[in-house]
XYZ file of C-alpha atoms in Angstrom:
416
model
C 104.645 168.119 25.512
C 102.865 170.294 27.845
C 101.623 172.386 24.913
C 100.432 169.134 23.432
C 97.988 168.236 26.470
C 97.410 171.451 28.028
C 93.844 171.401 27.283
C 93.427 167.730 28.218
C 93.485 167.894 32.000
C 96.357 169.608 33.484
C 99.377 168.435 35.328
C 98.179 165.255 36.293
C 97.404 164.359 32.576
C 100.958 165.656 31.737
C 102.484 163.425 34.207
C 100.404 160.494 33.016
C 101.479 160.949 29.416
C 104.945 161.283 30.177
C 104.844 158.063 32.123
C 103.288 156.300 29.562
C 105.762 157.415 26.806
C 108.653 156.509 29.248
C 106.756 153.105 29.487
C 106.632 152.794 25.711
C 110.402 153.699 25.579
C 111.375 150.808 28.010
C 109.135 148.379 26.419
C 110.681 149.223 23.026
C 114.192 148.719 24.675
C 113.096 145.339 25.454
C 111.697 144.428 22.187
C 114.834 145.738 20.520
C 117.193 143.557 22.838
C 115.172 140.447 21.500
C 113.394 140.636 18.287
C 116.296 140.889 15.886
C 118.133 137.954 17.685
C 115.174 135.351 18.009
C 116.651 132.980 15.216
C 120.092 133.420 16.675
C 118.827 132.149 20.200
C 116.736 129.293 18.587
C 119.306 128.023 16.264
C 122.719 128.969 17.450
C 122.227 128.588 21.209
C 119.076 126.230 21.685
C 120.020 123.918 18.666
C 116.886 124.077 16.854
C 116.893 123.408 13.194
C 116.162 126.741 10.923
C 112.971 125.247 9.799
C 111.815 124.774 13.528
C 113.173 128.058 14.458
C 111.343 129.912 11.608
C 108.219 128.059 12.447
C 108.384 129.261 16.185
C 108.863 132.731 14.945
C 105.699 132.493 12.753
C 103.868 131.298 15.808
C 104.578 134.527 17.323
C 102.889 136.389 14.312
C 99.983 134.110 14.493
C 99.460 135.006 18.279
C 99.803 138.573 17.652
C 97.012 138.253 14.850
C 94.604 136.028 16.769
C 95.197 138.272 20.046
C 94.250 141.698 18.495
C 90.379 140.998 18.091
C 90.139 139.964 21.698
C 92.431 142.983 22.874
C 90.126 145.459 21.305
C 86.950 143.998 22.971
C 88.741 144.046 26.364
C 90.151 147.453 25.832
C 86.429 148.707 25.470
C 85.233 146.698 28.425
C 87.923 147.417 31.005
C 89.836 150.403 29.848
C 93.110 151.272 28.035
C 95.117 151.396 31.264
C 94.153 148.071 32.672
C 94.606 146.060 29.225
C 97.919 147.859 28.773
C 99.009 146.701 32.224
C 97.543 143.042 31.491
C 99.491 143.094 28.103
C 102.893 143.829 29.835
C 102.171 141.306 32.464
C 101.725 138.826 29.924
C 105.169 139.786 28.319
C 106.958 139.908 31.646
C 105.448 136.245 32.164
C 106.739 134.942 28.611
C 110.205 136.693 28.212
C 111.659 134.689 31.130
C 110.251 131.141 29.848
C 111.923 132.158 26.536
C 115.422 132.783 28.292
C 115.357 129.557 30.403
C 113.662 127.008 28.372
C 115.594 124.584 25.874
C 112.761 122.650 24.563
C 110.631 123.596 21.576
C 107.502 123.527 23.133
C 108.187 125.763 26.404
C 110.094 128.212 23.980
C 107.347 128.393 21.695
C 104.926 129.005 24.363
C 106.952 131.533 25.777
C 107.423 133.507 22.483
C 103.576 133.030 21.846
C 102.723 134.593 25.348
C 105.069 137.418 24.967
C 103.739 138.217 21.323
C 100.065 138.103 22.734
C 100.950 140.519 25.528
C 102.331 143.034 23.011
C 99.220 142.448 20.750
C 97.308 143.777 23.781
C 99.298 146.399 25.034
C 100.102 148.184 21.722
C 96.502 149.049 20.831
C 95.783 149.538 24.661
C 98.388 152.376 24.811
C 96.914 154.123 21.703
C 93.563 153.938 23.144
C 94.683 155.434 26.350
C 96.533 158.153 24.961
C 93.355 159.040 22.809
C 91.315 159.411 25.968
C 94.315 161.633 27.572
C 94.901 164.064 24.762
C 92.572 166.604 22.777
C 91.656 165.271 19.481
C 93.393 168.087 17.545
C 96.659 167.043 18.978
C 96.364 163.380 18.459
C 98.506 163.104 15.318
C 101.469 164.916 17.396
C 101.210 162.708 20.265
C 101.284 159.661 18.042
C 104.040 160.712 16.054
C 105.980 161.459 19.256
C 105.173 157.829 20.469
C 106.260 156.450 17.152
C 109.680 158.148 17.437
C 110.113 157.201 21.197
C 109.341 153.552 20.027
C 112.015 153.801 17.319
C 114.662 155.234 19.708
C 114.083 152.443 22.081
C 114.262 149.865 19.545
C 117.500 151.076 17.875
C 119.037 151.240 21.685
C 117.918 147.691 22.312
C 119.104 146.170 19.065
C 122.604 148.072 19.565
C 123.041 146.844 22.894
C 121.815 143.249 21.970
C 124.298 143.175 19.328
C 127.060 143.351 21.826
C 126.040 140.002 23.258
C 126.362 138.140 19.837
C 130.077 137.766 20.411
C 129.189 135.765 23.648
C 126.945 133.231 22.826
C 126.229 132.072 26.606
C 125.025 135.600 27.094
C 122.436 135.734 24.513
C 119.456 134.232 26.617
C 120.141 137.008 29.268
C 118.779 139.501 26.552
C 115.453 137.809 27.247
C 115.881 138.233 31.013
C 116.821 141.846 30.620
C 113.878 142.589 28.405
C 111.550 141.046 30.931
C 112.873 143.706 33.613
C 112.473 146.423 31.063
C 108.747 145.203 30.579
C 108.364 145.140 34.339
C 109.472 148.724 34.681
C 107.102 149.760 31.959
C 104.302 147.847 33.966
C 105.199 149.777 37.095
C 105.102 153.239 35.060
C 101.744 152.043 33.756
C 99.924 151.505 36.963
C 101.605 154.193 39.113
C 100.520 157.451 37.278
C 97.639 159.358 36.156
C 94.096 160.237 37.546
C 92.151 157.228 39.385
C 88.743 158.814 38.753
C 85.948 156.439 37.825
C 85.343 156.534 34.065
C 81.836 157.615 32.939
C 79.937 154.225 32.067
C 79.361 153.835 28.281
C 76.504 151.830 26.981
C 77.103 148.256 25.774
C 78.083 148.611 22.020
C 75.432 146.425 19.987
C 76.976 144.203 17.574
C 80.872 145.001 18.649
C 83.159 144.450 15.754
C 80.163 143.929 13.390
C 78.912 147.346 14.126
C 82.511 148.900 13.680
C 82.918 147.295 10.437
C 79.585 148.454 9.088
C 81.185 151.660 8.811
C 82.479 151.758 5.187
C 84.954 154.621 5.877
C 86.679 152.515 8.376
C 86.722 149.479 6.109
C 88.361 151.706 3.522
C 90.789 153.075 5.990
C 91.838 149.556 7.058
C 92.370 148.504 3.629
C 94.560 151.217 2.950
C 96.503 150.575 6.227
C 96.887 146.920 5.232
C 98.035 147.810 1.641
C 100.494 150.710 3.044
C 101.899 148.376 5.587
C 102.698 145.680 3.124
C 104.712 148.141 1.085
C 106.328 150.286 3.703
C 106.889 147.657 6.505
C 106.635 144.164 5.289
C 108.143 144.407 1.903
C 110.804 147.051 3.398
C 111.647 144.369 6.079
C 112.639 141.629 3.625
C 113.572 143.138 0.078
C 116.639 145.127 1.162
C 118.519 141.927 2.236
C 117.505 140.069 -0.984
C 118.773 143.028 -3.093
C 122.020 143.488 -1.064
C 122.948 139.929 -1.490
C 122.103 139.663 -5.020
C 124.418 142.804 -5.514
C 127.148 141.056 -3.312
C 127.067 144.172 -1.111
C 125.574 142.952 2.444
C 127.352 145.877 3.942
C 124.543 147.960 2.293
C 122.056 146.642 4.963
C 124.008 148.638 7.746
C 123.499 151.701 5.754
C 119.738 150.894 5.074
C 119.245 150.705 8.906
C 121.099 153.611 9.929
C 119.365 155.742 7.097
C 116.013 154.735 8.124
C 116.673 155.346 11.847
C 118.011 158.873 11.152
C 115.276 159.636 8.877
C 112.526 158.865 11.641
C 114.501 160.407 14.557
C 115.872 163.572 12.834
C 112.332 163.991 11.129
C 110.205 163.781 13.889
C 110.373 167.511 15.129
C 109.530 168.714 11.707
C 106.640 166.060 11.461
C 105.414 166.874 14.893
C 105.371 170.703 14.009
C 103.659 170.318 10.565
C 101.031 167.783 11.798
C 98.312 170.440 12.150
C 99.012 172.175 8.776
C 97.270 169.440 6.647
C 94.869 166.803 7.054
C 95.392 163.355 8.365
C 94.225 161.803 4.877
C 96.633 164.259 3.220
C 99.419 162.707 5.416
C 98.371 159.120 4.561
C 98.477 160.116 0.902
C 101.835 161.455 1.246
C 102.862 158.094 2.831
C 101.576 156.207 -0.345
C 103.530 158.649 -2.564
C 106.783 158.488 -0.709
C 106.622 154.515 -0.423
C 105.818 154.430 -4.167
C 108.770 156.576 -4.911
C 111.092 154.569 -2.578
C 110.612 151.509 -4.680
C 110.628 153.451 -7.938
C 114.074 154.708 -7.228
C 115.316 151.122 -7.124
C 113.809 150.153 -10.728
C 117.004 151.453 -12.538
C 119.244 149.790 -10.336
C 117.478 146.547 -10.848
C 117.767 147.147 -14.692
C 121.443 147.670 -14.496
C 121.636 151.639 -14.679
C 121.042 154.509 -12.208
C 122.370 154.323 -8.791
C 124.475 151.550 -7.075
C 122.473 149.083 -4.835
C 123.625 150.657 -1.604
C 122.815 154.306 -2.788
C 119.216 152.988 -4.010
C 118.519 150.986 -0.650
C 119.608 153.982 1.210
C 117.333 156.507 -0.686
C 114.671 154.023 -0.419
C 115.112 153.762 3.461
C 115.278 157.736 3.779
C 111.900 157.941 1.863
C 110.438 154.919 4.033
C 111.306 156.741 7.190
C 109.599 159.851 6.091
C 106.458 157.967 5.167
C 106.715 156.126 8.466
C 106.489 159.622 10.269
C 103.339 160.471 8.328
C 101.380 157.350 8.999
C 102.369 156.926 12.427
C 100.426 160.106 13.450
C 97.833 160.153 10.872
C 96.303 156.570 10.914
C 95.334 156.405 14.465
C 94.017 159.959 14.405
C 91.687 158.960 11.592
C 90.778 156.043 13.524
C 89.838 158.029 16.442
C 87.864 160.558 14.334
C 85.700 157.471 13.109
C 85.341 155.402 16.225
C 82.520 156.055 18.393
C 83.945 156.095 22.153
C 82.677 152.758 23.168
C 84.024 150.940 20.204
C 87.533 152.854 20.242
C 89.514 150.004 21.411
C 87.995 147.645 18.971
C 88.800 149.884 16.083
C 92.396 150.551 17.264
C 92.585 146.820 17.332
C 91.426 146.461 13.905
C 93.886 148.881 12.588
C 96.632 147.073 14.313
C 95.421 143.936 12.949
C 95.484 145.408 9.303
C 99.021 146.572 9.714
C 100.045 143.165 11.165
C 98.580 141.375 8.173
C 100.615 143.730 5.768
C 103.784 143.259 7.645
C 103.201 139.382 7.167
C 102.111 139.665 3.565
C 105.118 141.893 2.604
C 107.799 139.134 3.056
C 105.470 136.588 1.562
C 105.294 138.457 -1.744
C 109.149 139.131 -1.487
C 109.420 135.323 -1.469
C 107.364 134.619 -4.006
C 108.909 137.113 -6.674
C 112.497 135.961 -5.514
C 111.593 132.327 -6.181
C 110.658 133.466 -9.893
C 113.935 135.511 -10.342
C 111.882 138.691 -11.216
C 112.865 141.498 -8.695
C 111.292 143.972 -11.227
C 107.905 142.500 -10.564
C 108.299 143.038 -6.954
C 109.037 146.801 -7.328
C 106.128 146.947 -9.606
C 103.916 145.406 -7.084
C 104.767 147.573 -4.386
C 104.138 150.889 -6.539
C 100.695 149.264 -7.430
C 99.730 148.439 -4.020
C 100.717 152.076 -2.992
C 98.395 153.212 -6.054
C 95.758 150.930 -4.505
C 96.022 152.398 -1.286
C 95.709 155.875 -2.641
C 92.614 154.938 -4.517
C 91.114 153.910 -1.093
C 91.990 157.025 0.419
C 90.857 159.129 -2.071
C 87.299 157.486 -1.684
C 87.486 157.829 1.875
C 84.794 160.415 2.927
C 86.371 161.595 6.197
C 84.846 161.662 9.722
C 81.233 162.459 9.996
C 78.700 161.747 12.727
C 76.690 158.843 12.289
C 73.088 159.367 13.331
C 72.410 155.831 13.698
C 75.171 155.470 16.039
C 74.057 158.585 17.936
C 70.613 156.877 18.148
C 72.151 153.781 19.732
C 74.095 155.712 22.190
C 77.396 155.422 20.387
C 78.268 159.053 20.049
C 82.009 159.873 20.120
C 81.850 161.239 23.755
C 85.466 161.298 25.076
C 85.745 159.008 27.959
C 87.839 159.706 30.998
C 91.256 157.695 31.341
C 90.913 154.259 32.625
């Protein structure tokens, strides 16, 4: 890690980045403890109907979608560190409410506040890392961040699974998650330089100015399409295929294969990050994710690999694509974004990915209802091709003369 940020400010910056990644690990641990088991808590423990439970869960997605635009503006105004701390503080406030409340309204409020907190803290961390590390190392540091997040999520999910055999203990998972977020909050505010940031001119137009850049719009469109294929569809399609094949145990293979692909492939992805452009990495993601679903087509048609083998291959290819997009997408956003609008641009990227994560399950639901799994696989490949088209039209970062005249040149600010 020292090599990654040696040019970015010495040992003080190194300590800050280490603390931020440790905060990311502990936050992900808390998310892993709770996120997979929300329906179990609401339905089995609190007694809500499945309809009410899924409705509350959908509220979390809505809170995240609505919170991202506000998060971007606040990050640009107050800085990444302050807003990351504010987001974690919201999560610390919301998680105990979920653990203790029994009614629909307080539980829904706790989940919404928690989701809003993470909607603020995630783009804030990305923006903060961008200000602390040199631009040529952004892809490496973002890939490392994504790997750390996955390790924390997997560990938390494994520990949370131990509580499923003891239903009264399940609410304690949310209390434990609050403690992990509190620890992450402490790490966020305790480390790093306290220098006053150089003032940046107020960005005229805010989001309107950011979205006037066609390169950013193309990139956001590609991000939404890829997120639909690699995150949204991947989260919902394997259970449908496994249950249809009467092999639910295949899901454990899918989870393990995806996790192993991400963790084992991270060193190679980090090492190769500087060997090819970020756009090439995103094109690689589109290719890998299209191939992941193409592998399943013969299986759906009754030939080729077994369902378990096909889904395992898809999980490995998806994990490889995740490593590429994890470093490349935020690095491209950094390359485009003027410094005073960096928080907004990262929030837009987070919003695009969240929209894709929501659209994927809806697409799976629609094709499952019609009994046409081949249509789903074809749609996934078509969406990957559409993302490829947008990326091929993407012109790459260039200095915007209008932005420079308005004082929006990409001067790297000090960490806040």
